[in-house]
Short mmCIF file of C-alpha atoms in Angstrom, two decimals:
data_model
loop_
_atom_site.label_atom_id
_atom_site.label_comp_id
_atom_site.label_asym_id
_atom_site.label_seq_id
_atom_site.Cartn_x
_atom_site.Cartn_y
_atom_site.Cartn_z
CA UNK A 1 -6.30 57.39 89.73
CA UNK A 2 -7.13 54.62 92.14
CA UNK A 3 -9.05 57.00 94.41
CA UNK A 4 -10.99 58.20 91.42
CA UNK A 5 -11.69 54.65 90.29
CA UNK A 6 -12.71 53.60 93.77
CA UNK A 7 -15.54 56.11 93.89
CA UNK A 8 -17.00 54.48 90.78
CA UNK A 9 -18.13 51.45 92.78
CA UNK A 10 -21.63 52.87 93.22
CA UNK A 11 -22.07 53.77 89.56
CA UNK A 12 -20.67 50.37 88.63
CA UNK A 13 -23.10 48.53 90.89
CA UNK A 14 -25.93 50.50 89.26
CA UNK A 15 -24.64 49.66 85.74
CA UNK A 16 -24.30 53.39 85.18
CA UNK A 17 -20.85 53.33 83.61
CA UNK A 18 -20.12 53.30 79.91
CA UNK A 19 -18.78 50.01 78.58
CA UNK A 20 -15.23 51.42 78.50
CA UNK A 21 -15.39 52.73 82.05
CA UNK A 22 -16.89 49.48 83.28
CA UNK A 23 -14.07 47.51 81.66
CA UNK A 24 -11.48 49.77 83.25
CA UNK A 25 -13.16 49.48 86.62
CA UNK A 26 -13.26 45.69 86.34
CA UNK A 27 -9.55 45.71 85.68
CA UNK A 28 -9.13 47.73 88.84
CA UNK A 29 -11.31 45.24 90.75
CA UNK A 30 -8.90 42.42 89.99
CA UNK A 31 -6.24 44.12 92.11
CA UNK A 32 -8.45 45.55 94.83
CA UNK A 33 -10.14 43.04 97.09
CA UNK A 34 -11.66 45.77 99.27
CA UNK A 35 -13.30 47.18 96.12
CA UNK A 36 -14.63 43.75 95.21
CA UNK A 37 -16.20 43.39 98.65
CA UNK A 38 -17.76 46.81 98.37
CA UNK A 39 -19.11 46.17 94.89
CA UNK A 40 -20.58 42.87 96.01
CA UNK A 41 -22.43 44.54 98.87
CA UNK A 42 -23.62 47.44 96.73
CA UNK A 43 -24.84 45.03 94.07
CA UNK A 44 -26.77 43.16 96.75
CA UNK A 45 -28.45 46.42 97.73
CA UNK A 46 -29.16 47.36 94.09
CA UNK A 47 -30.59 43.93 93.36
CA UNK A 48 -33.01 44.33 96.26
CA UNK A 49 -34.16 47.58 94.67
CA UNK A 50 -34.79 45.52 91.58
CA UNK A 51 -36.58 42.75 93.44
CA UNK A 52 -38.84 45.29 95.14
CA UNK A 53 -40.43 45.87 91.74
CA UNK A 54 -41.54 42.25 91.44
CA UNK A 55 -44.47 41.57 89.16
CA UNK A 56 -45.43 38.12 87.92
CA UNK A 57 -44.95 37.66 84.19
CA UNK A 58 -47.41 35.72 82.07
CA UNK A 59 -47.58 31.93 82.10
CA UNK A 60 -46.85 32.07 78.37
CA UNK A 61 -43.46 33.57 79.08
CA UNK A 62 -42.67 30.74 81.48
CA UNK A 63 -43.34 28.18 78.77
CA UNK A 64 -41.30 30.19 76.27
CA UNK A 65 -38.27 30.51 78.54
CA UNK A 66 -38.26 26.87 79.62
CA UNK A 67 -38.56 25.68 76.03
CA UNK A 68 -35.82 28.04 74.88
CA UNK A 69 -33.51 26.82 77.65
CA UNK A 70 -34.22 23.26 76.68
CA UNK A 71 -32.89 24.06 73.22
CA UNK A 72 -29.77 25.85 74.43
CA UNK A 73 -26.45 24.26 75.30
CA UNK A 74 -24.81 25.42 78.47
CA UNK A 75 -21.39 27.01 78.68
CA UNK A 76 -18.65 24.88 80.10
CA UNK A 77 -17.28 25.81 83.48
CA UNK A 78 -14.02 27.74 83.45
CA UNK A 79 -11.99 24.78 84.61
CA UNK A 80 -8.78 26.23 83.26
CA UNK A 81 -8.96 29.09 85.73
CA UNK A 82 -9.08 26.63 88.62
CA UNK A 83 -6.42 24.49 87.05
CA UNK A 84 -4.15 27.48 86.71
CA UNK A 85 -4.56 28.24 90.39
CA UNK A 86 -3.60 24.67 91.26
CA UNK A 87 -0.68 24.29 88.92
CA UNK A 88 0.44 27.87 88.62
CA UNK A 89 3.75 28.20 86.92
CA UNK A 90 5.82 30.96 85.52
CA UNK A 91 3.94 32.86 82.86
CA UNK A 92 1.03 30.47 82.68
CA UNK A 93 -2.04 32.36 83.58
CA UNK A 94 -2.50 34.56 80.52
CA UNK A 95 -1.67 31.64 78.29
CA UNK A 96 -4.28 29.47 79.94
CA UNK A 97 -6.79 32.27 79.71
CA UNK A 98 -6.11 32.58 76.00
CA UNK A 99 -6.40 28.84 75.59
CA UNK A 100 -9.69 28.87 77.48
CA UNK A 101 -11.03 31.48 75.11
CA UNK A 102 -9.85 29.40 72.18
CA UNK A 103 -11.59 26.38 73.62
CA UNK A 104 -14.81 28.28 74.11
CA UNK A 105 -14.72 29.59 70.57
CA UNK A 106 -14.00 26.11 69.34
CA UNK A 107 -17.05 24.86 71.20
CA UNK A 108 -19.27 27.73 70.19
CA UNK A 109 -19.83 26.76 66.60
CA UNK A 110 -19.01 23.15 65.87
CA UNK A 111 -21.29 21.45 63.46
CA UNK A 112 -19.78 18.02 63.21
CA UNK A 113 -20.29 16.86 66.74
CA UNK A 114 -23.95 16.23 67.05
CA UNK A 115 -26.13 14.02 69.09
CA UNK A 116 -27.36 10.98 67.30
CA UNK A 117 -30.79 12.48 66.87
CA UNK A 118 -29.21 15.34 64.96
CA UNK A 119 -29.81 18.13 67.44
CA UNK A 120 -26.65 20.06 68.12
CA UNK A 121 -25.01 19.92 71.49
CA UNK A 122 -28.20 19.14 73.32
CA UNK A 123 -26.59 17.66 76.35
CA UNK A 124 -25.55 19.93 79.18
CA UNK A 125 -21.94 20.85 78.73
CA UNK A 126 -21.09 21.01 82.37
CA UNK A 127 -20.56 17.35 83.18
CA UNK A 128 -17.15 16.52 84.52
CA UNK A 129 -14.92 13.81 83.15
CA UNK A 130 -15.43 11.77 86.30
CA UNK A 131 -19.22 11.95 85.95
CA UNK A 132 -19.13 10.38 82.50
CA UNK A 133 -16.83 7.64 83.77
CA UNK A 134 -19.30 6.98 86.57
CA UNK A 135 -22.40 6.93 84.33
CA UNK A 136 -24.31 3.69 84.72
CA UNK A 137 -23.98 2.87 81.02
CA UNK A 138 -20.39 4.09 80.65
CA UNK A 139 -18.11 2.20 78.28
CA UNK A 140 -14.45 2.86 78.90
CA UNK A 141 -11.19 2.21 77.13
CA UNK A 142 -7.56 2.90 77.83
CA UNK A 143 -5.71 3.85 74.65
CA UNK A 144 -1.95 4.28 74.28
CA UNK A 145 -0.79 7.36 72.45
CA UNK A 146 2.08 7.31 69.98
CA UNK A 147 4.33 9.68 71.96
CA UNK A 148 4.20 8.85 75.65
CA UNK A 149 1.52 7.65 78.04
CA UNK A 150 -2.10 6.77 77.46
CA UNK A 151 -5.54 8.29 77.60
CA UNK A 152 -8.70 6.87 79.09
CA UNK A 153 -11.94 7.41 77.25
CA UNK A 154 -15.50 6.91 78.46
CA UNK A 155 -18.71 7.21 76.49
CA UNK A 156 -22.20 7.34 77.90
CA UNK A 157 -24.89 6.90 75.28
CA UNK A 158 -27.47 7.88 77.87
CA UNK A 159 -25.82 11.27 78.41
CA UNK A 160 -24.66 11.50 74.80
CA UNK A 161 -21.23 12.37 76.12
CA UNK A 162 -17.67 11.28 75.71
CA UNK A 163 -15.04 12.04 78.33
CA UNK A 164 -11.33 12.08 77.68
CA UNK A 165 -9.16 11.60 80.76
CA UNK A 166 -5.67 12.88 80.06
CA UNK A 167 -4.06 12.25 83.44
CA UNK A 168 -1.82 9.73 81.72
CA UNK A 169 -0.30 12.29 79.37
CA UNK A 170 2.67 14.50 79.98
CA UNK A 171 1.87 18.14 80.70
CA UNK A 172 3.34 20.07 77.78
CA UNK A 173 5.35 23.23 78.12
CA UNK A 174 4.36 25.84 75.58
CA UNK A 175 2.10 23.45 73.68
CA UNK A 176 -1.33 21.93 74.24
CA UNK A 177 -3.25 18.82 73.28
CA UNK A 178 -6.10 19.56 70.90
CA UNK A 179 -9.07 17.34 70.21
CA UNK A 180 -10.50 17.04 66.69
CA UNK A 181 -13.58 15.51 65.17
CA UNK A 182 -12.56 14.05 61.84
CA UNK A 183 -15.23 13.26 59.29
CA UNK A 184 -14.82 12.75 55.57
CA UNK A 185 -11.23 13.96 55.85
CA UNK A 186 -12.31 17.23 57.42
CA UNK A 187 -11.12 18.14 60.93
CA UNK A 188 -13.06 20.33 63.31
CA UNK A 189 -11.60 21.42 66.61
CA UNK A 190 -13.64 20.28 69.57
CA UNK A 191 -11.41 21.55 72.30
CA UNK A 192 -7.99 22.38 73.61
CA UNK A 193 -6.77 20.58 76.70
CA UNK A 194 -4.62 23.07 78.55
CA UNK A 195 -4.25 21.01 81.67
CA UNK A 196 -3.87 17.27 81.46
CA UNK A 197 -5.32 16.87 84.95
CA UNK A 198 -8.64 18.29 83.74
CA UNK A 199 -9.34 16.43 80.51
CA UNK A 200 -12.50 17.25 78.62
CA UNK A 201 -16.07 16.17 77.99
CA UNK A 202 -17.61 16.49 74.54
CA UNK A 203 -20.85 15.29 72.97
CA UNK A 204 -20.52 11.88 71.32
CA UNK A 205 -19.86 12.57 67.64
CA UNK A 206 -22.20 11.33 64.95
CA UNK A 207 -21.48 7.85 63.60
CA UNK A 208 -18.61 7.80 61.14
CA UNK A 209 -16.64 10.47 62.96
CA UNK A 210 -13.27 9.66 64.44
CA UNK A 211 -11.69 11.64 67.20
CA UNK A 212 -8.02 12.60 66.98
CA UNK A 213 -5.64 14.34 69.35
CA UNK A 214 -2.72 16.41 68.13
CA UNK A 215 -0.09 18.51 69.85
CA UNK A 216 -0.54 22.16 68.94
CA UNK A 217 0.85 25.52 70.00
CA UNK A 218 -0.68 26.87 73.19
CA UNK A 219 -4.18 28.10 72.56
CA UNK A 220 -4.73 25.55 69.81
CA UNK A 221 -4.78 25.78 66.02
CA UNK A 222 -7.60 26.17 63.55
CA UNK A 223 -6.51 22.98 61.74
CA UNK A 224 -4.20 20.21 62.92
CA UNK A 225 -0.56 21.11 62.31
CA UNK A 226 0.97 17.84 63.50
CA UNK A 227 0.27 14.13 63.10
CA UNK A 228 -2.29 12.81 65.59
CA UNK A 229 -0.80 11.07 68.62
CA UNK A 230 -3.98 9.03 68.83
CA UNK A 231 -7.02 8.40 66.66
CA UNK A 232 -10.07 6.58 67.91
CA UNK A 233 -13.55 5.68 66.86
CA UNK A 234 -15.96 6.50 69.68
CA UNK A 235 -18.23 3.72 68.39
CA UNK A 236 -15.69 1.10 69.35
CA UNK A 237 -14.95 2.36 72.86
CA UNK B 1 -45.61 23.07 79.21
CA UNK B 2 -49.14 21.87 79.80
CA UNK B 3 -48.74 22.09 83.55
CA UNK B 4 -47.94 25.78 83.53
CA UNK B 5 -51.43 26.71 84.62
CA UNK B 6 -50.94 24.66 87.74
CA UNK B 7 -47.69 26.16 88.80
CA UNK B 8 -47.16 26.47 92.49
CA UNK B 9 -46.09 29.75 93.94
CA UNK B 10 -43.69 29.19 96.81
CA UNK B 11 -45.81 30.11 99.78
CA UNK B 12 -43.35 29.97 102.59
CA UNK B 13 -39.61 30.18 102.87
CA UNK B 14 -37.81 31.23 99.75
CA UNK B 15 -36.06 28.48 97.82
CA UNK B 16 -32.33 28.34 98.26
CA UNK B 17 -31.38 30.21 95.12
CA UNK B 18 -27.68 29.39 95.47
CA UNK B 19 -28.44 25.69 95.63
CA UNK B 20 -30.77 25.94 92.63
CA UNK B 21 -28.09 27.64 90.55
CA UNK B 22 -25.63 24.91 91.48
CA UNK B 23 -28.17 22.35 90.24
CA UNK B 24 -28.77 24.34 87.06
CA UNK B 25 -25.02 24.28 86.44
CA UNK B 26 -25.31 20.48 86.27
CA UNK B 27 -27.95 20.78 83.57
CA UNK B 28 -30.88 20.13 85.91
CA UNK B 29 -33.91 21.43 83.98
CA UNK B 30 -36.19 20.96 87.00
CA UNK B 31 -33.97 23.20 89.09
CA UNK B 32 -34.08 25.77 86.30
CA UNK B 33 -37.87 25.68 86.40
CA UNK B 34 -37.87 26.26 90.12
CA UNK B 35 -35.33 29.01 89.76
CA UNK B 36 -37.56 30.64 87.17
CA UNK B 37 -40.58 30.41 89.44
CA UNK B 38 -38.59 31.85 92.30
CA UNK B 39 -37.00 34.78 90.51
CA UNK B 40 -39.06 35.56 87.42
CA UNK B 41 -41.31 38.08 89.22
CA UNK B 42 -38.23 39.99 90.41
CA UNK B 43 -36.54 39.78 87.01
CA UNK B 44 -39.65 40.68 85.05
CA UNK B 45 -40.63 43.45 87.45
CA UNK B 46 -37.20 45.00 87.20
CA UNK B 47 -37.15 44.65 83.42
CA UNK B 48 -40.58 46.21 83.23
CA UNK B 49 -39.48 49.12 85.37
CA UNK B 50 -36.44 49.78 83.21
CA UNK B 51 -37.76 49.16 79.69
CA UNK B 52 -41.41 50.01 80.45
CA UNK B 53 -42.89 48.11 77.53
CA UNK B 54 -44.26 44.77 78.82
CA UNK B 55 -43.46 42.88 75.61
CA UNK B 56 -39.87 44.08 75.67
CA UNK B 57 -39.67 43.35 79.37
CA UNK B 58 -40.64 39.78 78.55
CA UNK B 59 -37.86 39.60 75.98
CA UNK B 60 -35.38 40.92 78.51
CA UNK B 61 -36.61 38.37 81.05
CA UNK B 62 -36.16 35.58 78.56
CA UNK B 63 -32.67 36.76 77.59
CA UNK B 64 -31.67 37.05 81.23
CA UNK B 65 -32.87 33.58 82.17
CA UNK B 66 -31.21 32.05 79.12
CA UNK B 67 -27.99 33.73 80.14
CA UNK B 68 -28.43 32.23 83.60
CA UNK B 69 -29.07 28.80 82.09
CA UNK B 70 -26.09 29.06 79.79
CA UNK B 71 -23.71 30.55 82.31
CA UNK B 72 -24.67 28.75 85.51
CA UNK B 73 -21.50 26.66 85.42
CA UNK B 74 -19.53 29.89 85.49
CA UNK B 75 -21.32 31.38 88.44
CA UNK B 76 -18.80 31.70 91.25
CA UNK B 77 -20.43 31.77 94.66
CA UNK B 78 -17.22 33.25 96.08
CA UNK B 79 -18.06 36.42 94.20
CA UNK B 80 -21.52 36.90 95.63
CA UNK B 81 -25.04 35.62 96.07
CA UNK B 82 -26.75 33.77 93.24
CA UNK B 83 -29.80 35.98 93.46
CA UNK B 84 -27.66 39.09 93.04
CA UNK B 85 -25.95 37.43 90.11
CA UNK B 86 -29.28 36.80 88.38
CA UNK B 87 -30.57 40.29 89.13
CA UNK B 88 -27.33 41.82 87.88
CA UNK B 89 -27.64 39.91 84.61
CA UNK B 90 -31.26 41.00 84.30
CA UNK B 91 -30.44 44.62 85.02
CA UNK B 92 -27.62 44.70 82.50
CA UNK B 93 -29.87 43.18 79.85
CA UNK B 94 -32.59 45.69 80.60
CA UNK B 95 -30.18 48.61 80.55
CA UNK B 96 -28.66 47.41 77.29
CA UNK B 97 -32.11 47.18 75.74
CA UNK B 98 -33.15 50.62 76.87
CA UNK B 99 -29.86 52.24 75.87
CA UNK B 100 -29.99 50.65 72.43
CA UNK B 101 -33.45 51.80 71.58
CA UNK B 102 -33.67 54.97 73.58
CA UNK B 103 -30.53 56.55 72.22
CA UNK B 104 -32.79 57.42 69.30
CA UNK B 105 -35.77 58.44 71.35
CA UNK B 106 -33.74 60.58 73.68
CA UNK B 107 -32.50 62.64 70.79
CA UNK B 108 -36.09 63.31 69.86
CA UNK B 109 -37.04 64.31 73.40
CA UNK B 110 -33.88 66.15 74.20
CA UNK B 111 -33.83 67.39 77.76
CA UNK B 112 -37.06 65.67 78.65
CA UNK B 113 -36.75 63.73 81.87
CA UNK B 114 -39.05 60.76 82.19
CA UNK B 115 -41.13 60.78 85.27
CA UNK B 116 -39.82 58.18 87.63
CA UNK B 117 -42.73 55.85 87.95
CA UNK B 118 -44.14 55.14 91.37
CA UNK B 119 -46.28 52.25 90.26
CA UNK B 120 -46.86 49.76 92.96
CA UNK B 121 -46.09 46.25 91.83
CA UNK B 122 -49.29 44.49 90.99
CA UNK B 123 -48.29 41.19 92.45
CA UNK B 124 -49.41 40.50 95.98
CA UNK B 125 -47.72 37.12 96.24
CA UNK B 126 -44.26 38.52 96.63
CA UNK B 127 -42.37 38.57 99.88
CA UNK B 128 -43.65 41.91 101.04
CA UNK B 129 -41.40 42.45 104.04
CA UNK B 130 -38.19 42.64 102.11
CA UNK B 131 -39.74 44.99 99.62
CA UNK B 132 -41.18 47.31 102.19
CA UNK B 133 -37.77 47.37 103.86
CA UNK B 134 -36.27 48.50 100.56
CA UNK B 135 -38.81 51.27 100.27
CA UNK B 136 -38.37 52.36 103.86
CA UNK B 137 -34.63 52.37 103.44
CA UNK B 138 -34.75 54.29 100.19
CA UNK B 139 -36.50 57.04 102.10
CA UNK B 140 -33.44 57.44 104.30
CA UNK B 141 -31.39 58.63 101.31
CA UNK B 142 -30.92 62.32 100.67
CA UNK B 143 -32.89 63.67 97.73
CA UNK B 144 -29.85 63.86 95.52
CA UNK B 145 -28.69 60.36 96.48
CA UNK B 146 -32.14 58.96 95.83
CA UNK B 147 -32.58 60.66 92.47
CA UNK B 148 -29.09 59.63 91.34
CA UNK B 149 -29.57 56.00 92.34
CA UNK B 150 -33.07 55.80 90.93
CA UNK B 151 -32.35 57.42 87.60
CA UNK B 152 -29.41 55.11 87.10
CA UNK B 153 -30.95 51.89 88.30
CA UNK B 154 -34.60 52.20 87.30
CA UNK B 155 -34.18 54.29 84.16
CA UNK B 156 -30.90 52.90 82.94
CA UNK B 157 -29.13 56.24 82.68
CA UNK B 158 -25.35 56.47 82.87
CA UNK B 159 -23.92 58.64 85.63
CA UNK B 160 -22.97 61.08 82.92
CA UNK B 161 -26.57 61.36 81.83
CA UNK B 162 -27.73 61.62 85.42
CA UNK B 163 -25.30 64.47 86.01
CA UNK B 164 -26.63 66.25 82.94
CA UNK B 165 -30.26 65.69 83.88
CA UNK B 166 -29.76 66.89 87.44
CA UNK B 167 -27.39 69.71 86.47
CA UNK B 168 -24.68 68.53 88.87
CA UNK B 169 -20.96 67.93 88.38
CA UNK B 170 -19.90 64.39 87.52
CA UNK B 171 -17.86 63.76 90.69
CA UNK B 172 -20.85 64.78 92.78
CA UNK B 173 -23.12 62.28 91.07
CA UNK B 174 -20.54 59.50 91.28
CA UNK B 175 -20.20 60.11 94.98
CA UNK B 176 -23.95 60.34 95.57
CA UNK B 177 -24.51 57.03 93.85
CA UNK B 178 -21.94 55.37 96.05
CA UNK B 179 -23.03 57.08 99.26
CA UNK B 180 -26.65 56.38 98.45
CA UNK B 181 -26.08 52.68 97.90
CA UNK B 182 -23.92 52.44 101.02
CA UNK B 183 -26.68 54.04 103.04
CA UNK B 184 -29.22 51.70 101.49
CA UNK B 185 -27.01 48.70 102.25
CA UNK B 186 -26.49 49.74 105.87
CA UNK B 187 -30.18 50.39 106.40
CA UNK B 188 -31.16 47.06 104.86
CA UNK B 189 -28.68 45.25 107.10
CA UNK B 190 -30.50 46.78 110.06
CA UNK B 191 -33.74 45.29 108.77
CA UNK B 192 -32.48 41.73 108.57
#
C-alpha cells in the first residue's frame, strides 16, 4: 500500500491523479516526511517546466487581475494550526481543525460586518491582533466579562479593523468563545476563538451593530445558545 | 490602471518571490503588483500551453492570481518555494479548466491524441538561461518518461489517460512520471 502510494509522487507533482487519488495521497503525505520532501522537489522541477513556457499576457489582463484582487478579501491565516502546535493537548487537534473550518465558513459569507463605505470586507483579513493595537489611530479598551477575566479591544478606523485580545480569558475545555455581530436583534457569527492566546481581528461593524461574545460548543454554533459574557459597541471603544 | 502601459519589466535579478508573497499576505497591493509582473508570464504561458485558448488562458491566469492573493496568508514557506506554490496553483487551475471542458471534446475525438505543441514562447524578455536548462534537461529523459511527463503536465491528462494513450500499463506510467521528474530535478540541480 505505502510502496504503491509512494510511487504516485511523480503523478501527484504533475497533477495527474484523480481528485480521489490526490486526496488519498495527501493523507499519506501527512505521515511521510520523505514523501513530502520528494514531492516538493518534483513540484519544483514541474514548475520550471511550466515557467519555461513563459509568454507575456496582455496589459489588459494585468489591469483586470489587479482590480479584481482589490475587490477581494483575503483569507485569514490558519492561526489555529500554529496555536494547536503550541498548546497541544489531548484530543485537541481535530477539534481545532473543525473549529477553524467553522470560523472560515463564518467569515466567508457575513453580510452584517461591513466597512463604513458599505463595501464588504474590503480590508485585508490577515492583520494580527497586535498590529491593530499598534495602529497609529488605535483606540483601545479593556472590558470585563461577566464570567471571569477581561478582554482588550482595539479599533483602527484607518484600517477599518477591530481586534479582540482574549489573553485575559480562561481557555475553555470542550467549549469555545464565539463572536457575534448583533444588529436589529439579529446575530451573525463573525468568528470562533479556539485559542484565547490568538484572539481575532474582524472588520469594524457598521454603525448600530454591537458585538457580543458567547460561550459555545467547540466549533461554534449557528446562533448564540448562551447569554453573552460581554456586549460592546465598537463605536464607544 | 493608467500606468499599465509604463510597466517595468524586471531587467536584472529576479525579485525575491518568497518575500513578495510574505508582503502580499499582509495585504500589500504593491507587492501583489510586483508579484504579478514577476510571475504572470510564467503563469500565463503555462495556462496557455495547457488550455490552448488564449482567452481561457487569461481566465485561468486571473483565477490563479486571485487564489494567490486570497491565500497568501496560508502559504507556508516550510512546505516549499513561493514560486512553486504559485505555479502549482496555476497548473491545477489550468488542468481543472481543461478537464472540465475537454471531457466533452475528448468523447467526440475518441482516441485522438493532440499533438504536443513545440511552440517557442514568444516572449524574449524572460530569463532564458533557466528555460534553456529545462529544455536541455528534458532531453535527457527517455522517450517514455518524456511523453508521460509532457502529456500529464502540458496537456493535463491523468496518468490513467496517459497510460491509455500510450498503450502502457498503469504502474509503468506512474513509475515513468516519477523517474522522469527525478531525472529532470537532478539534471536541473547540475545546471544551477
